[in-house]
Coordinates of C-alpha atoms in Angstrom, one line a residue:
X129 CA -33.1 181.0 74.8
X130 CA -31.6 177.6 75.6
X131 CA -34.0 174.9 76.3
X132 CA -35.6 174.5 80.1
X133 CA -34.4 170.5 80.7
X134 CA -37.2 167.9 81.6
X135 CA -37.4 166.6 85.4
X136 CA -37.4 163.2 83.5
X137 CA -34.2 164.6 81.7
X138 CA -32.6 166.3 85.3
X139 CA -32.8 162.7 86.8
X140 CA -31.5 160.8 83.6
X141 CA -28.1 163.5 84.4
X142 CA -27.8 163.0 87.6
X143 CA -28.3 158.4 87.0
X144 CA -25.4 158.7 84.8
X145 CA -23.2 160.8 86.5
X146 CA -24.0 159.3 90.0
X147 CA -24.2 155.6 89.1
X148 CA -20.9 156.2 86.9
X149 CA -18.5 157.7 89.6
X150 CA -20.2 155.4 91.9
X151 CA -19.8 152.0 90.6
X152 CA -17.9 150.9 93.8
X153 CA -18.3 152.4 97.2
X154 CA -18.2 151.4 100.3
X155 CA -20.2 153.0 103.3
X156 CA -19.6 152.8 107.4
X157 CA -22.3 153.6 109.4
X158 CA -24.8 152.8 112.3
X159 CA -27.9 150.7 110.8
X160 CA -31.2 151.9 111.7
X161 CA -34.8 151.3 110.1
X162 CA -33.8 147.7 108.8
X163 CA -36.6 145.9 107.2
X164 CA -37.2 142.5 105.0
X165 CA -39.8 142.5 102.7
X166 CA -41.8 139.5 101.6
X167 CA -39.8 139.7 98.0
X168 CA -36.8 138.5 100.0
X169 CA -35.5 142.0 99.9
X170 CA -33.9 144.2 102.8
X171 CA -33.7 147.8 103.1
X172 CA -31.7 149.9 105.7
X173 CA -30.6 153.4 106.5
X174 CA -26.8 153.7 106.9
X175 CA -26.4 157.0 109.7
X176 CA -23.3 159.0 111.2
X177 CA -23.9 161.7 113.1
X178 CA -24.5 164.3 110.5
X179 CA -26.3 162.1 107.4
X180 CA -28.2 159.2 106.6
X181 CA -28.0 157.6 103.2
X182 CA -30.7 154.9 102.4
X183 CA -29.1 150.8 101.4
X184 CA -31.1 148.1 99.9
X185 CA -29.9 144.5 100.0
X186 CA -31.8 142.8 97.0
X187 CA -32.4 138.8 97.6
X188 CA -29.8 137.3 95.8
X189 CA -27.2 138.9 97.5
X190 CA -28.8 138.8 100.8
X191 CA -28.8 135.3 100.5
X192 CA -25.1 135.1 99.4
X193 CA -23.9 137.2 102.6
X194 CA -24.5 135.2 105.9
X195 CA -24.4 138.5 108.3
X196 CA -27.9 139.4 107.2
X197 CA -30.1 137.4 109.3
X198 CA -27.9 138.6 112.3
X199 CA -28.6 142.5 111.8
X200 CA -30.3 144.5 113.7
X201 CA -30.3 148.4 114.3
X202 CA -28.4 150.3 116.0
X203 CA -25.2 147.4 114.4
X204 CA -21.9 149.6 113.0
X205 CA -21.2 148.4 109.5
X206 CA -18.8 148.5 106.0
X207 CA -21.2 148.1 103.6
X208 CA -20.0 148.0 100.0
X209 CA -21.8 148.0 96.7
X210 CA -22.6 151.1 93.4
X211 CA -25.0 154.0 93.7
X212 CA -28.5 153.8 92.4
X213 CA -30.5 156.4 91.5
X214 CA -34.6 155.9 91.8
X215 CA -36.1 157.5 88.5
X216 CA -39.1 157.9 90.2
X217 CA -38.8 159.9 93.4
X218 CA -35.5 160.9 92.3
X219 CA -33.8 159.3 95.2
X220 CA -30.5 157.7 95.5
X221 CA -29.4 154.6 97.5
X222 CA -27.0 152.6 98.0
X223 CA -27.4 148.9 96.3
X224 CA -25.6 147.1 98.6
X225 CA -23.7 143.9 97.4
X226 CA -21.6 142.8 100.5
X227 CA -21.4 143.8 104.3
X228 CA -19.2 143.4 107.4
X229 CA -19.1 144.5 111.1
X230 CA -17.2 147.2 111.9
X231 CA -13.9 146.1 113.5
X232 CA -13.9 142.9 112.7
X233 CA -15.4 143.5 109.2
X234 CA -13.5 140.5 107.6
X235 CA -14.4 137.4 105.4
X236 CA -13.3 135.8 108.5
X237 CA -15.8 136.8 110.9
X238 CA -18.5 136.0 108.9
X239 CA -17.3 132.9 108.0
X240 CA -17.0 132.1 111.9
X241 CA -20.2 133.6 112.3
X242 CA -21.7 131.0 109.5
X243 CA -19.8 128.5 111.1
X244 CA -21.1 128.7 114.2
X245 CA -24.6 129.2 113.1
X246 CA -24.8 126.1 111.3
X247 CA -23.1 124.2 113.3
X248 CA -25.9 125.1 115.5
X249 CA -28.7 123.5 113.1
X250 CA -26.7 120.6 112.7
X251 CA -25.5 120.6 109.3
X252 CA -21.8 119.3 110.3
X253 CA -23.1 116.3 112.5
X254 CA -20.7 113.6 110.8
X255 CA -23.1 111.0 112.2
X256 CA -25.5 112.0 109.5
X257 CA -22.9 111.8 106.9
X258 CA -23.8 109.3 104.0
X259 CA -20.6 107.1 103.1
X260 CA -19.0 107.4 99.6
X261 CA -19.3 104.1 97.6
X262 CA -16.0 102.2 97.3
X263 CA -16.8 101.6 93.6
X264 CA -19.0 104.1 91.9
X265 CA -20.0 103.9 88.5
X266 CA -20.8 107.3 87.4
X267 CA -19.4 110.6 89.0
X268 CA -20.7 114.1 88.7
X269 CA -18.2 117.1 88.9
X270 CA -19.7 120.1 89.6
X271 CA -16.0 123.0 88.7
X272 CA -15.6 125.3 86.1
X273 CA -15.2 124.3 82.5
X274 CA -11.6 123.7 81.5
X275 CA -10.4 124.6 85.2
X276 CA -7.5 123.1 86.1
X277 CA -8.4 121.3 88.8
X278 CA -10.9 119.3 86.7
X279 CA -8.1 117.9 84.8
X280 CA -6.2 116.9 87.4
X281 CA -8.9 115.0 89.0
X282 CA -9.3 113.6 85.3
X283 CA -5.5 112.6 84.9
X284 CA -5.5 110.8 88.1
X285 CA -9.2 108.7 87.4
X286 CA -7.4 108.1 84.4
X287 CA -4.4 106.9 85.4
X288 CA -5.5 104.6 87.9
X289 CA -8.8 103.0 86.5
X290 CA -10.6 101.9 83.5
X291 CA -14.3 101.8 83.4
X292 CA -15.6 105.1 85.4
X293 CA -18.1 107.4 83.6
X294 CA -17.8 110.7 84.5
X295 CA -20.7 114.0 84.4
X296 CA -19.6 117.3 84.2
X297 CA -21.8 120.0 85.9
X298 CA -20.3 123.8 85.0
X299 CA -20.6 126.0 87.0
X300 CA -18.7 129.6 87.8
X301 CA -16.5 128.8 91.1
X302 CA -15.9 132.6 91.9
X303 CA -17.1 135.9 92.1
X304 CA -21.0 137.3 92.8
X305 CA -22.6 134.9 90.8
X306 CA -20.7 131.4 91.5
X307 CA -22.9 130.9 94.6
X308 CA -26.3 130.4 92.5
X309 CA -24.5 128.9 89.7
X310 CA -23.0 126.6 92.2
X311 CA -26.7 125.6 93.3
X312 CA -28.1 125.5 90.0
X313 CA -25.5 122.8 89.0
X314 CA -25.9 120.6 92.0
X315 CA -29.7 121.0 91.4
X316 CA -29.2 119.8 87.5
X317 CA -27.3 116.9 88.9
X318 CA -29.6 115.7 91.5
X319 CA -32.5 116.4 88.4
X320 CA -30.3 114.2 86.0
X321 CA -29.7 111.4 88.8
X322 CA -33.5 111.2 89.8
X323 CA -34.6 111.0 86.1
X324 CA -32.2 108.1 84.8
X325 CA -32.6 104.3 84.9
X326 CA -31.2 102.4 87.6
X327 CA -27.6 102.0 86.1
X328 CA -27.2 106.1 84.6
X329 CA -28.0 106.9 88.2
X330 CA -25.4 109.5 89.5
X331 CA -23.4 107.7 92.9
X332 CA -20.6 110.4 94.2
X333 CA -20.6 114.3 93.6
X334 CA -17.4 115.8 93.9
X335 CA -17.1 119.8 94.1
X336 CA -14.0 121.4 93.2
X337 CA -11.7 124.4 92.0
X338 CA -8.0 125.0 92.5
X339 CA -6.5 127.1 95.6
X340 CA -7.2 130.9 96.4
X341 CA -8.2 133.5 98.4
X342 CA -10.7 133.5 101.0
X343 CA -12.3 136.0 99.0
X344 CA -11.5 133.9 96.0
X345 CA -12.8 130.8 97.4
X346 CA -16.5 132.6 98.8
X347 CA -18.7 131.7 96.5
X348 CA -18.2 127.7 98.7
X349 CA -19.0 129.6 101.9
X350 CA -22.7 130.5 100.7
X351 CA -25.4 129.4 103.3
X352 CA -28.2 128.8 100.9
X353 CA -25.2 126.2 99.0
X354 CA -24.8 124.5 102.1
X355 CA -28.6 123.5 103.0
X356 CA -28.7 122.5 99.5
X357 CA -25.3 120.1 100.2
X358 CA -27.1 119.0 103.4
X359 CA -30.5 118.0 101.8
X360 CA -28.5 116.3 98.7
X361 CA -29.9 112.8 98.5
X362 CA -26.2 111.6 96.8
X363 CA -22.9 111.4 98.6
X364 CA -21.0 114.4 98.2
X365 CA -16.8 114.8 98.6
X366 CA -15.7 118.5 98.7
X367 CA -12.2 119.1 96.6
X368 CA -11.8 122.6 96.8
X369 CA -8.9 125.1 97.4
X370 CA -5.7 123.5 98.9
X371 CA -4.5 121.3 102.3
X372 CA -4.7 125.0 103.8
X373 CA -8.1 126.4 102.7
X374 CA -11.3 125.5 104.4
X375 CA -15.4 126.0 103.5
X376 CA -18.5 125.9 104.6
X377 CA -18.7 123.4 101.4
X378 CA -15.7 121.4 102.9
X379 CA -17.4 121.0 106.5
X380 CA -21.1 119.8 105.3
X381 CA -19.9 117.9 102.6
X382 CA -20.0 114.1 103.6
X383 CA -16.5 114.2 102.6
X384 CA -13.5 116.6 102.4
X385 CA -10.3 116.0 100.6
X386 CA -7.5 118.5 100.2
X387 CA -6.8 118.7 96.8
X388 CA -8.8 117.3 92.9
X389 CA -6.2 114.8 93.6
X390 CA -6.7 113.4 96.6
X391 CA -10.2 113.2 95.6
X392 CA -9.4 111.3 92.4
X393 CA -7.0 108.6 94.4
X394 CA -10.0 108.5 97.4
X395 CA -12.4 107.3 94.4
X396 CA -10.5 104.9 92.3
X397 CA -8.3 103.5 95.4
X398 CA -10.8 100.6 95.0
X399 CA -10.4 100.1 91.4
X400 CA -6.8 100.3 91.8
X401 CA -6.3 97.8 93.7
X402 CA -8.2 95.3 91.6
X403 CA -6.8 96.0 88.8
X404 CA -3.2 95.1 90.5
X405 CA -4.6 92.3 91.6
X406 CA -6.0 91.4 88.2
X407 CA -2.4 92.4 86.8
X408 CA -0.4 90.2 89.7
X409 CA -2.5 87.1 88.8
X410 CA -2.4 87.3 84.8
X411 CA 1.3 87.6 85.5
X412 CA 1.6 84.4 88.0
X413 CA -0.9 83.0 85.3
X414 CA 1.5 83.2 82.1
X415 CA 4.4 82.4 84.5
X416 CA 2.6 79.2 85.0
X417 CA 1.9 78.5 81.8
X418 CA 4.6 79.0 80.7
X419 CA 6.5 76.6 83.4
X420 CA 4.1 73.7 82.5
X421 CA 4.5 74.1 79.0
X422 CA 8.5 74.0 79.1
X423 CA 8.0 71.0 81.6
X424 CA 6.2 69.4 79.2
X425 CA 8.2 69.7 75.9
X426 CA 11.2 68.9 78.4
X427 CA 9.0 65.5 78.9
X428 CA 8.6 64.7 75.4
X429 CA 12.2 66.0 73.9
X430 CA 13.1 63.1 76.7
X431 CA 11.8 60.2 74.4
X432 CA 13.4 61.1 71.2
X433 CA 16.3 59.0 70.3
X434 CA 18.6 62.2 69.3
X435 CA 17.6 63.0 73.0
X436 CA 18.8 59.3 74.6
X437 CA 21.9 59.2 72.4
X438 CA 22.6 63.0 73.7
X439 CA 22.1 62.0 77.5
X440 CA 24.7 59.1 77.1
X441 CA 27.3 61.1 75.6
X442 CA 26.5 63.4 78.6
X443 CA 26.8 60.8 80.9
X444 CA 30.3 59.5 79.4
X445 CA 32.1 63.0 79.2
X446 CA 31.1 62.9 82.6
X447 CA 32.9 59.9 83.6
X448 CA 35.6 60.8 81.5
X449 CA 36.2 64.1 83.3
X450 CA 35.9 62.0 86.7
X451 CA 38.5 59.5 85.7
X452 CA 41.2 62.8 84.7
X453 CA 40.8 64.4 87.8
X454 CA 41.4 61.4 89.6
X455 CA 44.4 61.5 87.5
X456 CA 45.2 65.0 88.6
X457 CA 44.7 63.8 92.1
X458 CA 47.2 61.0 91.7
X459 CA 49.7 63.2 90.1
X460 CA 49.4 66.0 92.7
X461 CA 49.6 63.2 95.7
X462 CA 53.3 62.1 93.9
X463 CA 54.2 65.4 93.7
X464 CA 53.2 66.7 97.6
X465 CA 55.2 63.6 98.1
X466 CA 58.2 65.0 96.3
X467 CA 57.7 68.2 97.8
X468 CA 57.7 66.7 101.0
X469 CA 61.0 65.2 101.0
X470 CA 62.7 67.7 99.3
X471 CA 60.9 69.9 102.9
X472 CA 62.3 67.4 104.9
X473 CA 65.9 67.4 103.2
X474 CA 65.9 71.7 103.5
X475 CA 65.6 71.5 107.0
X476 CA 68.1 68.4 107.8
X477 CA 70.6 70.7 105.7
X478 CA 69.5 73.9 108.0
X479 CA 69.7 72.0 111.0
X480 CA 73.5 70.5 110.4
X481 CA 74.5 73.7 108.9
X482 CA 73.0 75.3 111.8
X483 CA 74.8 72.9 114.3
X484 CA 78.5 73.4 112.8
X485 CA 78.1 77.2 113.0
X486 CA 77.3 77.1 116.9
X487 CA 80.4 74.5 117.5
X488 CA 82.2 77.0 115.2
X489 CA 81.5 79.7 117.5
X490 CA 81.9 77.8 120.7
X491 CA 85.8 77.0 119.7
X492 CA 86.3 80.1 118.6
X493 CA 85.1 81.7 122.2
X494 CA 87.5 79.1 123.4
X495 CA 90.4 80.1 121.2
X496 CA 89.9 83.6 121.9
X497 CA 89.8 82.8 126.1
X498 CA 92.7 80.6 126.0
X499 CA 94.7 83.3 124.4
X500 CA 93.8 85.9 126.4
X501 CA 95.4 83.6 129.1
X502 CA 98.2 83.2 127.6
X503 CA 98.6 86.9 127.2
X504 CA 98.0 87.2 130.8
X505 CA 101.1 84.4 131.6
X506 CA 103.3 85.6 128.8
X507 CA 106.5 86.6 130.9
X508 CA 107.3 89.4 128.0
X509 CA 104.2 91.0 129.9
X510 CA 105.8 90.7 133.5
X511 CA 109.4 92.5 132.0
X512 CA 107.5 95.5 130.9
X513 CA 106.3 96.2 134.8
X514 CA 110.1 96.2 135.6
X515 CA 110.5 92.5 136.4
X516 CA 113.9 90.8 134.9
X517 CA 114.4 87.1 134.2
X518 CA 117.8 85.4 135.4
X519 CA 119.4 82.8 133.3
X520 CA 122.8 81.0 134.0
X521 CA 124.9 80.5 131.3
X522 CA 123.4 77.5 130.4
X523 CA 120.2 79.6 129.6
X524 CA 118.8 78.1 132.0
X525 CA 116.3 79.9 134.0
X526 CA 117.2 80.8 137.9
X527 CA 113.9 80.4 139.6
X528 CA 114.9 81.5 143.2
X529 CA 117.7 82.5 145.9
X530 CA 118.1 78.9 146.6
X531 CA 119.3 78.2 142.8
X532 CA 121.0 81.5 142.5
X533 CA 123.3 80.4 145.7
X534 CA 124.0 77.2 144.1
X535 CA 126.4 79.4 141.2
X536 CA 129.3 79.5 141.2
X537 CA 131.3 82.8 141.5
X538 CA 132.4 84.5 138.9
X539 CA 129.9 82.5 136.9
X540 CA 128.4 83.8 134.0
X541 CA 124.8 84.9 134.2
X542 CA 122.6 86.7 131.5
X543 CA 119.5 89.2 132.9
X544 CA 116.8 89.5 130.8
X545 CA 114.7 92.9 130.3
X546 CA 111.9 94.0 128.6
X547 CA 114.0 95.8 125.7
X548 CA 116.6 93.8 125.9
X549 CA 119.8 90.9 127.5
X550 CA 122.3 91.8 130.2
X551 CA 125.9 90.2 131.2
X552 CA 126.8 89.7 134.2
X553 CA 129.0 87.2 136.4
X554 CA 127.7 85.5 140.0
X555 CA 129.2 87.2 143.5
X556 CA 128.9 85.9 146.7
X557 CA 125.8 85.4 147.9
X558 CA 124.8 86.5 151.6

């Protein structure tokens, strides 16, 4: 006969298998019977209109989740979390780990909610904001070990200054536990700074971590971290996430920067700027120096007679060079003079050549008009119209009647035509 299990052994089953398929769960339902115990704890009972499962919200994670101190029953909620089983009642409940209203049950709503609470209280008034020294000494830097955000906050204080001393404060920057790690290195800071002599005393704190999610960034939205920024007795600068991401860290800080960069150039702009300073005047310093010394071994090279001798020669090469190009001058004034004349004799020749060629063509027109006039009285020119020129036979020419009446008759006359001579012999005239 098999063995009759244990109650003790029953509840041990039904742990393991419960608590192992159970490990993440989340739960909506209507709140009712919510309590707080003196331990810091809360305890709930999650209800839809069939069932009821029992929640507990231990203090750690109460603190860590900013809705809690806004519940009340009869609220609609996510809540998420594992299954624990109680060995002994052998009950079950849910161990709640984060919560969220219903419909708007984002990180955003209850990081409004936070928001506006503290706002409320007072813990963003900037006029109680204590200023960040322009040259601190020693800086604490509360990030995760080897994140990359403390190195480039490291490269830039680096890069820019010499003589900063730097305290590192590790702390987990995400997930459930970051927010009290978070706290317990500012605390360890604040312990360190309060403990040392006057000139190991901490002067800036600078929080930061790269960029995220808002459910990666979180752990700087705690409200227990943010009293504890509030009440911190040293300046604080916030460096976390990107230009886009904002915390609850970011607004109580006395300081927010956008970037482990911009909080590294905010802190050594001071130290920057002397040391340029210092490098501008070391600079002007050697280039006076070094001015005043080559003045004076100028001065004294001056006095040495290899020095006098050399200035004479100077002095003589430089006449010299006067006296040849007033040679050159001389030379080039004979030569424009040359130049000149020959100028002057080029445009004499132009001119008279220029003069024949016009009288040239002025006889020429005149030539050519008095033989078109000829042409014009050549008789030749007359015979070809039909005209005829009389001649006695003398050959001389009979100009008119009065002429032609004085011939004899009979008398030999020539006529002449265009192409050609004609006989003939005077008749009587009447």
């Amino acid at each position: 006969m098999d063995k009759v299990p244990s109650v003790s052994e029953v509840i041990f089953n039904i742990k393991r298998l419960l608590e192992g398929e159970f490990r993440t769960v989340s739960v909506e339902g209507e709140i009712s019977n919510l309590s707080h115990s003196s331990s810091g704890h809360w305890y709930l009972t999650l209800s839809d209109s069939d069932s009821s499962l029992s929640a507990a919200v231990f203090k750690m994670d109460a603190l860590r989740n900013p809705l809690m101190k806004s519940l009340k029953n009869g609220d609609k909620v996510i809540c998420s979390g594992s299954i624990g089983v109680y060995n002994k009642r052998g009950t079950f409940q849910l161990i709640v780990k984060r919560i969220s209203p219903v419909g708007k049950g984002d990180l955003k709503e209850q990081f409004e909610m936070l928001k506006r609470k503290l706002a409320a209280e007072g813990l963003f008034d900037p006029q109680i904001k204590k200023e960040i020294p322009t040259l601190p000494n020693r800086i604490a830097v509360i990030t995760a070990k080897g994140a990359a955000a403390l190195q480039d906050f490291l490269n830039i204080i680096d890069r820019r200054t010499q003589w900063y001393d730097i305290l590192l404060s590790p702390a987990l920057v995400q997930g459930d536990a970051a927010p009290a790690s978070l706290r317990k290195a500012l605390f360890n800071v604040i312990k360190y700074s309060m403990d040392a002599p006057e000139d190991k005393k901490i002067d800036v704190i600078v929080f930061t971590r790269g960029g995220g999610s808002m459910e990666d960034l979180w752990a700087f939205n705690d409200e227990g971290l943010a009293w504890d920024i509030f009440n911190c007795p040293i300046p604080i600068i916030s460096a976390v996430g990107h230009q886009v991401d904002t915390t609850i860290c970011d607004m109580v800080s006395d300081l927010r920067c956008e970037t482990p960069s911009a909080a590294a150039e905010v802190l050594s702009n001071a130290q920057a700027e002397i040391k340029e300073t210092l490098d501008w005047s070391g600079r002007h310093l050697a280039r006076s120096m070094t001015h005043i010394l080559g003045r004076s071994s100028e001065r004294l090279q001056m006095g040495h007679p290899k020095r006098v001798l050399d200035v004479i020669w100077r002095r003589v090469n430089e006449q010299q060079k006067k006296l040849g190009r007033i040679d050159l001058i001389n030379r080039a004034n004979d030569y424009l003079g040359i130049y000149n004349y020959n100028q002057r004799l080029d445009d004499s020749i132009y001119r008279l050549k220029t003069g024949i060629e016009k009288k040239y063509s002025r006889l020429e027109e005149r030539n050519r008009s008095a033989y078109d006039l000829l042409r014009v009285l050549d008789p030749t020119n007359v015979l070809g119209r039909g005209y005829s020129i009389v001649k006695d036979d003398n050959d001389k020419v009979v100009p008119s009647m009065k002429v032609f009446e004085k011939l004899k008759s009979g008398q030999k006359i020539s006529l002449m035509f265009h192409d050609g001579v004609g006989i003939a012999r005077a008749g009587e005239s009447s």
